Short mmCIF file of C-alpha atoms and ligand atoms in Angstrom, two decimals:
data_model
loop_
_atom_site.label_atom_id
_atom_site.label_comp_id
_atom_site.label_asym_id
_atom_site.label_seq_id
_atom_site.Cartn_x
_atom_site.Cartn_y
_atom_site.Cartn_z
CA UNK A 852 158.20 -84.40 -73.94
CA UNK A 853 155.22 -82.22 -74.06
CA UNK A 854 153.29 -81.79 -71.31
CA UNK A 855 149.82 -82.92 -73.11
CA UNK A 856 149.15 -86.34 -72.64
CA UNK A 857 146.01 -88.21 -74.10
CA UNK A 858 145.12 -91.79 -72.65
CA UNK A 859 142.45 -93.65 -74.65
CA UNK A 860 141.61 -97.54 -73.91
CA UNK A 861 139.45 -99.75 -75.71
CA UNK A 862 137.80 -103.11 -73.99
CA UNK A 863 139.71 -106.30 -73.37
CA UNK A 864 138.66 -108.82 -75.88
CA UNK A 865 137.70 -112.50 -74.61
CA UNK A 866 139.86 -114.89 -76.03
CA UNK A 867 136.84 -117.67 -76.17
CA UNK A 868 136.28 -116.15 -79.55
CA UNK A 869 138.32 -114.94 -82.67
CA UNK A 870 138.15 -111.24 -83.45
CA UNK A 871 135.02 -110.23 -85.87
CA UNK A 872 134.22 -106.67 -87.18
CA UNK A 873 132.80 -105.41 -83.73
CA UNK A 874 136.23 -105.64 -82.04
CA UNK A 875 137.80 -104.27 -84.81
CA UNK A 876 135.82 -101.67 -85.03
CA UNK A 877 136.28 -100.00 -81.37
CA UNK A 878 139.86 -100.72 -82.19
CA UNK A 879 139.98 -98.66 -85.15
CA UNK A 880 137.91 -95.58 -83.79
CA UNK A 881 140.32 -96.13 -81.05
CA UNK A 882 143.47 -95.82 -83.44
CA UNK A 883 141.94 -92.82 -85.36
CA UNK A 884 142.07 -90.94 -82.37
CA UNK A 885 145.27 -91.86 -80.70
CA UNK A 886 146.97 -91.23 -84.24
CA UNK A 887 145.46 -87.42 -84.75
CA UNK A 888 146.15 -86.77 -81.20
CA UNK A 889 149.87 -87.79 -81.75
CA UNK A 890 150.08 -85.34 -84.57
CA UNK A 891 148.35 -82.62 -82.30
CA UNK A 892 151.71 -82.93 -80.29
CA UNK A 893 150.28 -85.23 -77.45
CA UNK A 894 152.22 -87.99 -75.66
CA UNK A 895 149.60 -90.52 -76.03
CA UNK A 896 149.05 -94.05 -74.06
CA UNK A 897 146.71 -96.45 -76.41
CA UNK A 898 145.79 -99.78 -74.58
CA UNK A 899 144.06 -102.46 -76.05
CA UNK A 900 143.98 -106.10 -74.93
CA UNK A 901 142.31 -109.45 -73.91
CA UNK A 902 140.08 -110.68 -71.19
CA UNK A 903 141.48 -114.24 -70.25
CA UNK A 904 139.65 -115.49 -67.31
CA UNK A 905 136.45 -116.59 -66.42
CA UNK A 906 133.98 -119.23 -67.26
CA UNK A 907 133.78 -118.58 -70.93
CA UNK A 908 137.54 -118.57 -71.88
CA UNK A 909 137.63 -121.80 -69.48
CA UNK A 910 134.84 -123.64 -71.38
CA UNK A 911 136.21 -122.68 -74.74
CA UNK A 912 139.89 -124.13 -73.54
CA UNK A 913 137.68 -127.45 -72.67
CA UNK A 914 135.99 -127.89 -75.56
CA UNK A 915 139.59 -127.71 -77.60
CA UNK A 916 141.44 -129.83 -74.88
CA UNK A 917 143.98 -127.35 -73.90
CA UNK A 918 144.61 -125.48 -70.45
CA UNK A 919 142.86 -122.05 -70.03
CA UNK A 920 146.27 -120.51 -70.99
CA UNK A 921 147.42 -122.54 -73.46
CA UNK A 922 144.29 -121.92 -74.86
CA UNK A 923 144.75 -117.85 -74.24
CA UNK A 924 148.44 -117.95 -75.62
CA UNK A 925 147.29 -119.40 -78.58
CA UNK A 926 144.23 -117.18 -79.50
CA UNK A 927 146.11 -113.96 -78.54
CA UNK A 928 147.91 -114.08 -81.56
CA UNK A 929 144.25 -113.55 -83.42
CA UNK A 930 144.17 -110.18 -81.72
CA UNK A 931 147.77 -109.33 -82.20
CA UNK A 932 147.96 -109.81 -85.69
CA UNK A 933 144.76 -108.00 -86.84
CA UNK A 934 145.70 -105.07 -85.19
CA UNK A 935 148.79 -105.61 -87.02
CA UNK A 936 146.90 -106.20 -90.61
CA UNK A 937 144.77 -102.98 -89.47
CA UNK A 938 147.96 -100.64 -88.33
CA UNK A 939 146.77 -100.31 -85.07
CA UNK A 940 149.19 -98.58 -83.30
CA UNK A 941 148.53 -99.49 -79.90
CA UNK A 942 151.10 -98.80 -77.48
CA UNK A 943 150.93 -100.93 -75.16
CA UNK A 944 148.86 -104.56 -75.45
CA UNK A 945 147.61 -105.94 -72.04
CA UNK A 946 146.58 -109.65 -70.99
CA UNK A 947 144.94 -110.04 -67.91
CA UNK A 948 146.83 -113.35 -67.28
CA UNK A 949 149.82 -110.84 -66.69
CA UNK A 950 151.54 -111.35 -63.24
CA UNK A 951 151.72 -107.88 -62.78
CA UNK A 952 148.25 -107.18 -63.60
CA UNK A 953 147.11 -109.91 -61.38
CA UNK A 954 149.36 -108.20 -58.37
CA UNK A 955 147.49 -105.06 -59.31
CA UNK A 956 144.32 -106.61 -58.81
CA UNK A 957 144.94 -108.54 -55.54
CA UNK A 958 146.64 -105.48 -54.41
CA UNK A 959 142.74 -103.49 -55.01
CA UNK A 960 141.27 -106.28 -53.56
CA UNK A 961 143.02 -106.31 -50.55
CA UNK A 962 142.91 -102.51 -50.24
CA UNK A 963 138.64 -102.59 -50.76
CA UNK A 964 138.90 -105.52 -48.18
CA UNK A 965 140.48 -103.38 -45.54
CA UNK A 966 138.78 -100.18 -46.23
CA UNK A 967 135.60 -102.31 -45.27
CA UNK A 968 134.19 -101.92 -49.04
CA UNK A 969 134.36 -105.63 -49.39
CA UNK A 970 132.09 -108.01 -47.19
CA UNK A 971 131.22 -111.75 -46.91
CA UNK A 972 127.84 -112.90 -47.60
CA UNK A 973 125.76 -115.53 -47.47
CA UNK A 974 123.96 -115.46 -50.63
CA UNK A 975 121.44 -117.28 -52.72
CA UNK A 976 120.33 -116.57 -56.70
CA UNK A 977 119.17 -117.34 -59.89
CA UNK A 978 122.81 -117.72 -61.60
CA UNK A 979 123.21 -117.92 -65.27
CA UNK A 980 126.80 -119.80 -66.52
CA UNK A 981 127.14 -118.93 -69.75
CA UNK A 982 126.71 -114.88 -68.74
CA UNK A 983 128.66 -115.39 -65.25
CA UNK A 984 126.12 -113.30 -63.35
CA UNK A 985 123.28 -113.36 -61.09
CA UNK A 986 119.59 -112.59 -61.83
CA UNK A 987 116.81 -112.06 -59.04
CA UNK A 988 113.55 -113.44 -59.76
CA UNK A 989 112.02 -110.42 -61.69
CA UNK A 990 115.15 -110.21 -64.26
CA UNK A 991 114.31 -114.42 -65.13
CA UNK A 992 112.21 -114.89 -67.94
CA UNK A 993 110.49 -118.52 -67.80
CA UNK A 994 113.12 -119.75 -66.07
CA UNK A 995 115.94 -118.33 -68.69
CA UNK A 996 118.68 -115.52 -68.41
CA UNK A 997 116.82 -112.32 -69.73
CA UNK A 998 120.34 -112.07 -72.00
CA UNK A 999 121.30 -115.32 -73.40
CA UNK A 1000 117.67 -117.13 -72.96
CA UNK A 1001 119.31 -119.96 -71.34
CA UNK A 1002 118.24 -121.53 -68.21
CA UNK A 1003 119.40 -119.80 -64.86
CA UNK A 1004 120.11 -122.47 -61.89
CA UNK A 1005 119.54 -121.50 -58.14
CA UNK A 1006 122.60 -121.19 -56.31
CA UNK A 1007 123.53 -120.90 -52.89
CA UNK A 1008 126.62 -119.83 -51.18
CA UNK A 1009 128.60 -117.70 -49.31
CA UNK A 1010 130.43 -115.23 -51.48
CA UNK A 1011 132.60 -111.85 -51.03
CA UNK A 1012 130.50 -108.58 -52.39
CA UNK A 1013 131.78 -104.95 -53.08
CA UNK A 1014 129.52 -102.36 -51.23
CA UNK A 1015 127.92 -101.05 -54.69
CA UNK A 1016 124.91 -99.71 -53.36
CA UNK A 1017 126.27 -97.12 -51.27
CA UNK A 1018 127.34 -95.07 -54.11
CA UNK A 1019 124.21 -94.82 -55.98
CA UNK A 1020 123.34 -91.24 -55.00
CA UNK A 1021 127.17 -89.75 -55.39
CA UNK A 1022 127.42 -91.22 -59.07
CA UNK A 1023 123.64 -90.31 -60.24
CA UNK A 1024 125.04 -87.12 -59.36
CA UNK A 1025 128.59 -87.68 -60.91
CA UNK A 1026 126.55 -88.22 -63.96
CA UNK A 1027 124.55 -85.56 -64.42
CA UNK A 1028 127.33 -82.80 -63.56
CA UNK A 1029 130.05 -84.08 -65.69
CA UNK A 1030 127.58 -83.99 -69.08
CA UNK A 1031 130.67 -85.42 -71.04
CA UNK A 1032 131.18 -88.42 -68.78
CA UNK A 1033 128.77 -90.71 -70.58
CA UNK A 1034 128.39 -90.40 -74.37
CA UNK A 1035 126.52 -90.18 -76.46
CA UNK A 1036 123.68 -88.71 -74.53
CA UNK A 1037 121.11 -91.38 -75.00
CA UNK A 1038 123.44 -93.82 -73.53
CA UNK A 1039 123.81 -91.18 -70.90
CA UNK A 1040 120.17 -91.07 -70.64
CA UNK A 1041 119.82 -94.75 -70.46
CA UNK A 1042 122.22 -95.23 -67.54
CA UNK A 1043 120.45 -92.93 -65.31
CA UNK A 1044 117.03 -94.34 -66.11
CA UNK A 1045 118.51 -97.28 -65.48
CA UNK A 1046 119.89 -95.91 -61.66
CA UNK A 1047 116.76 -93.85 -61.08
CA UNK A 1048 114.59 -96.42 -61.40
CA UNK A 1049 115.96 -99.14 -59.08
CA UNK A 1050 117.63 -99.25 -55.78
CA UNK A 1051 121.20 -100.59 -56.95
CA UNK A 1052 122.21 -103.38 -55.06
CA UNK A 1053 125.76 -104.68 -53.90
CA UNK A 1054 128.20 -106.67 -56.53
CA UNK A 1055 128.77 -110.32 -55.90
CA UNK A 1056 132.64 -110.04 -56.83
CA UNK A 1057 133.78 -113.56 -56.11
CA UNK A 1058 133.15 -117.16 -57.60
CA UNK A 1059 133.76 -120.45 -54.73
CA UNK A 1060 137.53 -121.33 -56.82
CA UNK A 1061 135.45 -125.21 -56.59
CA UNK A 1062 133.07 -123.63 -59.53
CA UNK A 1063 135.71 -120.97 -60.80
CA UNK A 1064 139.04 -122.09 -60.91
CA UNK A 1065 140.50 -119.77 -64.10
CA UNK A 1066 140.29 -116.98 -62.55
CA UNK A 1067 142.98 -115.03 -59.70
CA UNK A 1068 142.32 -115.80 -56.30
CA UNK A 1069 141.21 -112.93 -53.14
CA UNK A 1070 143.99 -112.04 -51.26
CA UNK A 1071 142.39 -112.19 -48.10
CA UNK A 1072 140.67 -115.82 -49.21
CA UNK A 1073 141.68 -118.15 -51.36
CA UNK A 1074 138.95 -120.43 -51.46
CA UNK A 1075 137.51 -117.82 -54.10
CA UNK A 1076 138.41 -116.03 -57.37
CA UNK A 1077 137.38 -112.67 -58.21
CA UNK A 1078 134.47 -112.06 -60.86
CA UNK A 1079 135.90 -111.60 -64.50
CA UNK A 1080 135.03 -108.24 -64.70
CA UNK A 1081 136.29 -106.66 -61.46
CA UNK A 1082 139.73 -108.26 -63.07
CA UNK A 1083 138.95 -107.32 -66.79
CA UNK A 1084 138.12 -103.39 -65.56
CA UNK A 1085 140.97 -102.90 -63.54
CA UNK A 1086 143.27 -103.43 -66.37
CA UNK A 1087 142.90 -99.89 -67.68
CA UNK A 1088 144.66 -98.72 -64.24
CA UNK A 1089 147.14 -101.57 -63.75
CA UNK A 1090 148.48 -101.07 -67.40
CA UNK A 1091 149.43 -97.44 -66.42
CA UNK A 1092 151.40 -99.18 -63.89
CA UNK A 1093 153.97 -101.23 -65.93
CA UNK A 1094 152.89 -100.81 -69.81
CA UNK A 1095 153.16 -97.30 -70.23
CA UNK A 1096 155.90 -94.99 -69.85
CA UNK A 1097 156.35 -93.95 -66.03
CA UNK A 1098 157.75 -90.47 -66.15
CA UNK A 1099 154.09 -89.80 -67.23
CA UNK A 1100 151.06 -89.54 -64.90
CA UNK A 1101 148.15 -91.25 -66.90
CA UNK A 1102 145.27 -91.54 -64.59
CA UNK A 1103 142.72 -90.82 -65.33
CA UNK A 1104 142.08 -91.91 -69.07
CA UNK A 1105 140.46 -89.26 -71.55
CA UNK A 1106 138.30 -91.77 -73.42
CA UNK A 1107 137.34 -95.75 -72.65
CA UNK A 1108 135.82 -96.68 -75.94
CA UNK A 1109 133.24 -99.87 -75.59
CA UNK A 1110 130.28 -101.32 -77.21
CA UNK A 1111 126.85 -100.54 -76.15
CA UNK A 1112 126.05 -103.63 -74.36
CA UNK A 1113 128.84 -103.14 -71.77
CA UNK A 1114 128.11 -100.01 -70.77
CA UNK A 1115 126.38 -100.90 -67.46
CA UNK A 1116 129.46 -102.47 -66.23
CA UNK A 1117 131.80 -99.64 -66.98
CA UNK A 1118 129.32 -96.67 -65.88
CA UNK A 1119 128.01 -98.16 -62.79
CA UNK A 1120 130.93 -100.99 -61.81
CA UNK A 1121 133.85 -99.43 -62.74
CA UNK A 1122 132.68 -96.00 -61.68
CA UNK A 1123 131.62 -96.87 -58.02
CA UNK A 1124 135.38 -99.35 -57.92
CA UNK A 1125 137.45 -96.13 -58.50
CA UNK A 1126 134.75 -94.16 -55.88
CA UNK A 1127 135.68 -96.52 -53.37
CA UNK A 1128 139.06 -96.55 -54.10
CA UNK A 1129 138.99 -92.61 -53.83
CA UNK A 1130 140.43 -92.34 -57.49
CA UNK A 1131 139.65 -89.87 -60.78
CA UNK A 1132 136.55 -91.25 -62.64
CA UNK A 1133 137.43 -91.77 -66.94
CA UNK A 1134 137.12 -87.95 -68.00
CA UNK A 1135 134.84 -89.88 -70.32
CA UNK A 1136 132.89 -93.60 -71.66
CA UNK A 1137 131.99 -93.33 -75.10
CA UNK A 1138 129.42 -96.67 -76.15
CA UNK A 1139 129.02 -96.99 -79.90
CA UNK A 1140 126.44 -98.97 -81.47
CA UNK A 1141 126.54 -102.86 -82.97
CA UNK A 1142 126.77 -103.84 -86.53
CA UNK A 1143 124.63 -105.87 -88.11
CA UNK A 1144 125.17 -107.87 -91.14
CA UNK A 1145 122.48 -107.42 -93.90
CA UNK A 1146 120.16 -106.34 -91.94
CA UNK A 1147 120.27 -109.20 -89.74
CA UNK A 1148 122.03 -109.58 -85.80
CA UNK A 1149 126.03 -110.89 -86.47
CA UNK A 1150 126.15 -114.99 -84.92
CA UNK A 1151 127.55 -117.72 -85.09
CA UNK A 1152 124.08 -119.87 -85.87
CA UNK A 1153 123.57 -117.54 -88.79
CA UNK A 1154 127.10 -117.99 -90.19
CA UNK A 1155 127.42 -114.26 -90.75
CA UNK A 1156 130.29 -113.67 -88.46
CA UNK A 1157 132.20 -111.11 -90.49
CA UNK A 1158 136.22 -111.67 -90.42
CA UNK A 1159 137.71 -108.77 -91.00
CA UNK A 1160 140.82 -110.41 -92.20
CA UNK A 1161 138.64 -111.37 -95.13
CA UNK A 1162 137.21 -108.12 -95.91
CA UNK A 1163 141.05 -106.46 -95.93
CA UNK A 1164 142.25 -108.86 -97.90
CA UNK A 1165 139.69 -108.48 -100.59
CA UNK A 1166 139.39 -104.81 -100.41
CA UNK A 1167 141.92 -103.44 -98.60
CA UNK A 1168 142.66 -102.14 -95.11
CA UNK A 1169 142.57 -98.22 -95.42
CA UNK A 1170 138.94 -99.38 -97.40
CA UNK A 1171 137.59 -101.04 -94.64
CA UNK A 1172 139.01 -98.31 -91.79
CA UNK A 1173 137.25 -95.71 -94.05
CA UNK A 1174 134.14 -98.02 -94.09
CA UNK A 1175 133.92 -98.59 -90.23
CA UNK A 1176 133.83 -94.74 -88.88
CA UNK A 1177 132.17 -93.21 -92.23
CA UNK A 1178 129.02 -95.04 -93.02
CA UNK A 1179 127.46 -94.72 -89.25
CA UNK A 1180 127.78 -91.75 -87.17
CA UNK A 1181 129.53 -93.25 -83.94
CA UNK A 1182 127.13 -94.01 -81.56
CA UNK A 1183 124.35 -95.44 -83.71
CA UNK A 1184 123.85 -98.75 -84.84
CA UNK A 1185 124.83 -99.69 -88.18
CA UNK A 1186 124.63 -102.49 -90.86
CA UNK A 1187 127.20 -104.01 -92.54
CA UNK A 1188 127.25 -105.29 -96.21
CA UNK A 1189 129.80 -106.07 -99.06
CA UNK A 1190 127.70 -103.84 -101.03
CA UNK A 1191 127.60 -100.44 -98.84
CA UNK A 1192 131.09 -101.09 -98.56
CA UNK A 1193 131.36 -101.26 -102.46
CA UNK A 1194 129.64 -97.95 -103.15
CA UNK A 1195 132.13 -96.60 -100.20
CA UNK A 1196 134.89 -97.62 -102.30
CA UNK A 1197 133.54 -97.19 -105.84
CA UNK A 1198 132.15 -93.53 -105.13
CA UNK A 1199 134.15 -91.71 -102.57
CA UNK A 1200 137.18 -93.63 -102.61
CA UNK A 1201 137.76 -94.15 -106.27
CA UNK A 1202 135.52 -91.48 -108.15
CA UNK A 1203 136.46 -88.53 -105.85
CA UNK A 1204 139.78 -89.19 -103.78
CA UNK A 1205 141.63 -91.93 -106.29
CA UNK A 1206 140.78 -89.55 -109.50
CA UNK A 1207 141.58 -86.37 -107.60
CA UNK A 1208 145.10 -87.48 -107.23
CA UNK A 1209 145.60 -89.43 -110.57
CA UNK A 1210 144.46 -86.52 -113.09
CA UNK A 1211 146.20 -84.49 -110.82
CA UNK A 1212 149.46 -86.38 -111.11
CA UNK A 1213 149.01 -86.90 -114.55
CA UNK A 1214 148.61 -83.68 -115.65
CA UNK A 1215 151.52 -82.72 -113.50
CA UNK A 1216 153.94 -84.79 -115.04
CA UNK A 1217 152.69 -83.95 -118.30
CA UNK A 1218 153.25 -80.19 -117.69
CA UNK A 1219 155.75 -80.45 -115.08
CA UNK A 1220 158.03 -82.87 -116.26
CA UNK A 1221 161.15 -80.89 -114.48
CA UNK A 1222 158.95 -80.77 -110.94
CA UNK A 1223 157.32 -77.68 -109.90
CA UNK A 1224 159.01 -74.18 -110.26
CA UNK A 1225 160.24 -72.21 -107.60
CA UNK A 1226 157.06 -70.56 -105.78
CA UNK A 1227 155.92 -66.97 -106.18
CA UNK A 1228 152.46 -66.13 -103.90
CA UNK A 1229 151.58 -63.25 -106.21
CA UNK A 1230 151.34 -65.80 -108.74
CA UNK A 1231 149.74 -68.85 -106.99
CA UNK A 1232 147.79 -67.38 -104.78
CA UNK A 1233 146.20 -65.11 -106.37
CA UNK A 1234 142.54 -64.32 -105.98
CA UNK A 1235 141.17 -65.38 -109.75
CA UNK A 1236 142.84 -68.95 -108.81
CA UNK A 1237 141.00 -69.48 -105.67
CA UNK A 1238 138.34 -72.52 -106.05
CA UNK A 1239 135.09 -71.05 -106.87
CA UNK A 1240 133.71 -73.26 -103.99
CA UNK A 1241 136.14 -71.54 -101.16
CA UNK A 1242 134.60 -67.89 -101.23
CA UNK A 1243 137.41 -66.72 -98.57
CA UNK A 1244 140.67 -67.45 -100.06
CA UNK A 1245 143.04 -70.46 -99.93
CA UNK A 1246 144.79 -69.08 -96.40
CA UNK A 1247 141.37 -68.29 -94.44
CA UNK A 1248 139.95 -71.60 -96.14
CA UNK A 1249 142.44 -73.95 -94.36
CA UNK A 1250 141.78 -72.10 -91.35
CA UNK A 1251 138.69 -72.20 -91.09
CA UNK A 1252 138.56 -75.77 -92.42
CA UNK A 1253 140.99 -76.95 -89.69
CA UNK A 1254 138.64 -75.35 -86.76
CA UNK A 1255 135.71 -77.45 -88.25
CA UNK A 1256 137.79 -80.70 -88.31
CA UNK A 1257 139.04 -80.03 -85.02
CA UNK A 1258 135.24 -79.41 -83.73
CA UNK A 1259 134.22 -82.77 -85.20
CA UNK A 1260 137.26 -84.60 -84.01
CA UNK A 1261 136.51 -83.52 -80.49
CA UNK A 1262 133.25 -84.54 -80.15
CA UNK A 1263 134.38 -87.81 -81.88
CA UNK A 1264 131.76 -87.35 -84.64
CA UNK A 1265 134.64 -88.90 -87.05
CA UNK A 1266 131.34 -89.37 -89.80
CA UNK A 1267 131.32 -85.65 -89.75
CA UNK A 1268 134.89 -85.41 -89.89
CA UNK A 1269 135.27 -87.37 -92.72
CA UNK A 1270 132.31 -86.08 -94.57
CA UNK A 1271 134.01 -82.52 -94.21
CA UNK A 1272 137.18 -83.76 -95.76
CA UNK A 1273 135.00 -85.34 -98.63
CA UNK A 1274 133.28 -82.34 -99.27
CA UNK A 1275 136.54 -80.28 -99.96
CA UNK A 1276 137.93 -83.26 -102.14
CA UNK A 1277 134.17 -83.04 -104.30
CA UNK A 1278 135.60 -79.39 -104.49
CA UNK A 1279 139.00 -79.67 -105.81
CA UNK A 1280 137.64 -81.66 -108.67
CA UNK A 1281 135.63 -79.43 -109.29
CA UNK A 1282 137.91 -76.77 -109.60
CA UNK A 1283 139.64 -79.21 -111.96
CA UNK A 1284 136.88 -79.03 -113.97
CA UNK A 1285 136.40 -75.82 -114.35
CA UNK A 1286 139.83 -74.48 -114.47
CA UNK A 1287 140.52 -77.65 -117.22
CA UNK A 1288 144.13 -77.39 -117.22
CA UNK A 1289 144.49 -79.00 -120.27
CA UNK A 1290 142.67 -76.53 -122.39
CA UNK A 1291 144.67 -73.60 -120.70
CA UNK A 1292 147.45 -71.81 -123.09
CA UNK A 1293 148.73 -69.66 -120.27
CA UNK A 1294 152.02 -71.14 -118.73
CA UNK A 1295 151.59 -69.22 -115.74
CA UNK A 1296 148.24 -69.88 -114.94
CA UNK A 1297 148.62 -74.07 -115.50
CA UNK A 1298 151.19 -73.51 -113.29
CA UNK A 1299 148.99 -71.78 -110.44
CA UNK A 1300 146.16 -74.43 -110.99
CA UNK A 1301 148.91 -77.36 -110.64
CA UNK A 1302 150.17 -75.52 -107.47
CA UNK A 1303 146.68 -75.31 -106.35
CA UNK A 1304 145.88 -78.91 -106.41
CA UNK A 1305 149.21 -80.38 -105.58
CA UNK A 1306 148.83 -78.24 -102.49
CA UNK A 1307 145.19 -79.10 -102.10
CA UNK A 1308 145.97 -82.83 -101.93
CA UNK A 1309 148.98 -82.22 -99.61
CA UNK A 1310 146.88 -80.97 -97.05
CA UNK A 1311 143.63 -83.25 -97.85
CA UNK A 1312 146.65 -86.10 -96.81
CA UNK A 1313 147.15 -85.05 -93.25
CA UNK A 1314 143.38 -84.96 -92.81
CA UNK A 1315 143.06 -88.33 -94.18
CA UNK A 1316 145.97 -89.62 -92.27
CA UNK A 1317 144.48 -90.45 -89.24
CA UNK A 1318 141.57 -92.81 -90.81
CA UNK A 1319 143.95 -94.11 -93.74
CA UNK A 1320 146.72 -93.65 -93.06
CA UNK A 1321 148.71 -95.49 -95.69
CA UNK A 1322 146.92 -93.77 -98.21
CA UNK A 1323 148.04 -90.80 -96.97
CA UNK A 1324 151.62 -91.76 -96.99
CA UNK A 1325 150.79 -92.30 -100.73
CA UNK A 1326 149.61 -89.36 -101.83
CA UNK A 1327 152.25 -87.69 -100.19
CA UNK A 1328 154.84 -90.37 -102.13
CA UNK A 1329 153.16 -89.63 -105.24
CA UNK A 1330 153.57 -85.47 -104.76
CA UNK A 1331 156.91 -86.13 -104.11
CA UNK A 1332 157.50 -85.71 -100.10
CA UNK A 1333 159.86 -87.38 -98.51
CA UNK A 1334 158.52 -86.32 -94.91
CA UNK A 1335 157.27 -89.09 -92.52
CA UNK A 1336 153.83 -88.22 -92.21
CA UNK A 1337 152.94 -89.90 -88.88
CA UNK A 1338 155.15 -87.52 -87.30
CA UNK A 1339 154.28 -84.09 -88.41
CA UNK A 1340 152.99 -81.34 -86.57
CA UNK A 1341 149.34 -81.29 -87.77
CA UNK A 1342 148.30 -77.88 -87.33
CA UNK A 1343 151.54 -76.78 -89.05
CA UNK A 1344 151.04 -78.94 -92.11
CA UNK A 1345 147.74 -78.20 -92.88
CA UNK A 1346 148.60 -74.12 -93.47
CA UNK A 1347 147.50 -73.47 -96.78
CA UNK A 1348 150.97 -72.28 -98.85
CA UNK A 1349 153.76 -74.72 -98.43
CA UNK A 1350 156.81 -73.84 -100.95
CA UNK A 1351 156.61 -76.73 -102.96
CA UNK A 1352 158.92 -75.94 -105.45
CA UNK A 1353 161.39 -78.15 -106.67
CA UNK A 1354 159.05 -81.76 -105.86
CA UNK A 1355 159.24 -84.31 -108.13
CA UNK A 1356 156.31 -86.00 -108.49
CA UNK A 1357 155.85 -89.56 -108.60
CA UNK A 1358 153.50 -91.48 -110.68
CA UNK A 1359 152.08 -94.70 -108.53
CA UNK A 1360 149.40 -97.18 -108.27
CA UNK A 1361 145.67 -96.45 -108.47
CA UNK A 1362 144.65 -95.46 -105.00
CA UNK A 1363 141.59 -97.57 -105.15
CA UNK A 1364 140.78 -99.55 -108.02
CA UNK A 1365 137.18 -99.84 -108.58
CA UNK A 1366 135.22 -103.74 -107.37
CA UNK A 1367 132.95 -104.69 -109.57
CA UNK A 1368 129.37 -104.07 -108.22
CA UNK A 1369 127.14 -106.78 -106.77
N1 MSP B 571 135.57 -108.52 -71.88
C1 MSP B 571 134.80 -108.32 -72.17
C2 MSP B 571 135.33 -106.62 -72.03
C3 MSP B 571 135.77 -106.19 -70.70
S1 MSP B 571 136.66 -104.67 -70.91
C4 MSP B 571 136.95 -104.70 -69.46
C5 MSP B 571 133.67 -107.98 -73.43
N2 MSP B 571 134.42 -108.68 -74.74
S2 MSP B 571 134.15 -108.91 -76.03
O1 MSP B 571 135.01 -109.62 -76.36
O2 MSP B 571 132.90 -110.17 -75.75
O3 MSP B 571 133.58 -107.71 -76.64
C6 MSP B 571 134.29 -106.46 -77.18
C7 MSP B 571 133.77 -105.53 -77.74
O4 MSP B 571 133.06 -105.87 -78.77
C8 MSP B 571 132.32 -104.85 -76.59
O5 MSP B 571 132.63 -103.65 -76.90
C9 MSP B 571 131.27 -105.28 -77.93
O6 MSP B 571 130.70 -104.07 -77.94
C10 MSP B 571 132.17 -104.93 -79.15
N3 MSP B 571 130.80 -105.78 -80.17
C11 MSP B 571 130.97 -107.28 -80.19
N4 MSP B 571 129.75 -107.26 -81.00
C12 MSP B 571 129.56 -106.37 -81.42
C13 MSP B 571 128.56 -106.03 -82.99
N5 MSP B 571 128.25 -106.36 -83.61
N6 MSP B 571 129.26 -104.57 -83.25
C14 MSP B 571 129.93 -103.64 -82.47
N7 MSP B 571 130.55 -104.22 -81.87
C15 MSP B 571 130.27 -105.14 -81.22
O7 MSP B 571 133.00 -108.00 -73.54
#
């Protein structure tokens, strides 16, 4: 085991609904980073799972005539199956109904209670049942919830409160002093704006069992269950206690990837909970944007919810994974449309990448039926054959390319990382055009060009691997490389100048068949 560790999480998804493009987005993004880090030599713990308690799930189960657990058991497979289809390499899948998780939640509740961080108070407030939260008079708009716009109820009852308010100043200071804690920058500013312009209240963390039975009972008062967010956020910690390899200290997580709508719960509730527990905060919370569909909000009532399974079936897993991270810079909102997806497939994937591979393989097959000749550095890495778009020479090119790629990945700029690779693919296509090996008579020159192309593609496949793992594998297979690309040393494999003599290329299927434009 190496001593470099990397712990990344996605939100745990509610089982009241089937997975859609929003769920797929966070999970694919986390998978890209997890795959990249593994090849960079890290021990990775990549966690995803489902959030199974609370009123939403209780209601969804009731509507289907099931108990909440029966319902959750059925729904959870929709997520697990989709992650399989999407080639997600999560190391663990947590369910908040796991006994071990419930045990940790109860221990933590007891600990906070013992430390005087949880207090019982009589309380009255305006409650939104669908959103499972209290609002103040100021928040409510004409008697309706400011979030879901449904009527709120006036409720008076005794409840338990986590004394969150006392951490307000400490949290502001923490966020200001730890620049990378909340990203992107605009989200950090939003949280700071929120914290600086209001007095933070305490957080009601219980629900009377009579109102919400489907939750974890408080260890110090069984008449109450715990607030679904309190239970859910703790998954990030509980999983390290029973789902992660125990010989490694996984805390604190490197990244929590979430959507922008659940930023407050993470940046404020979760951070202060950890402060109260004297635990380290995660190194980063990254809130990505939301997808609209054909310019409209995605919603069941509009009937425009994108089912990833349908897209994958029609256009393939890798095209979908690619699209999600290529279409919009991570952090900004984006729009999904079949047209835009087709544009990416026909353009960058079919015309550029697919074409580069098929013409390279065809040329090699035509000229080098016996495989590659033994590599001769003096011949194959000579300056005249340096592609014209790389002024520094190819070894130099591969070093600088790696630096830029690592920079983008380190900043979670997946869009730019892919853009960088696409730039190289376009460059290699130009190189084929310029060297025109089909018109060349000099055999040495042809060999040299073909080596350069094959070597370029071998390296490009490594860069594409985190985003499109099966495509990367197919490229290596067609080049005749037998190594398992998911187990390589990234930095080693992107170096220019491997000896690929003797490799027998195999003409394979077209990587991305063109799709009919709308
Ligand atoms: N269960 C909570 C999370 C608890 S984490 C401790 C939850 N679940 S959810 O299933 O409703 O949503 C999960 C994620 O899906 C959120 O990160 C949310 O931002 C994301 N998305 C939901 N709709 C989305 C889009 N239209 N676009 C992008 N992401 C979206 O919240």
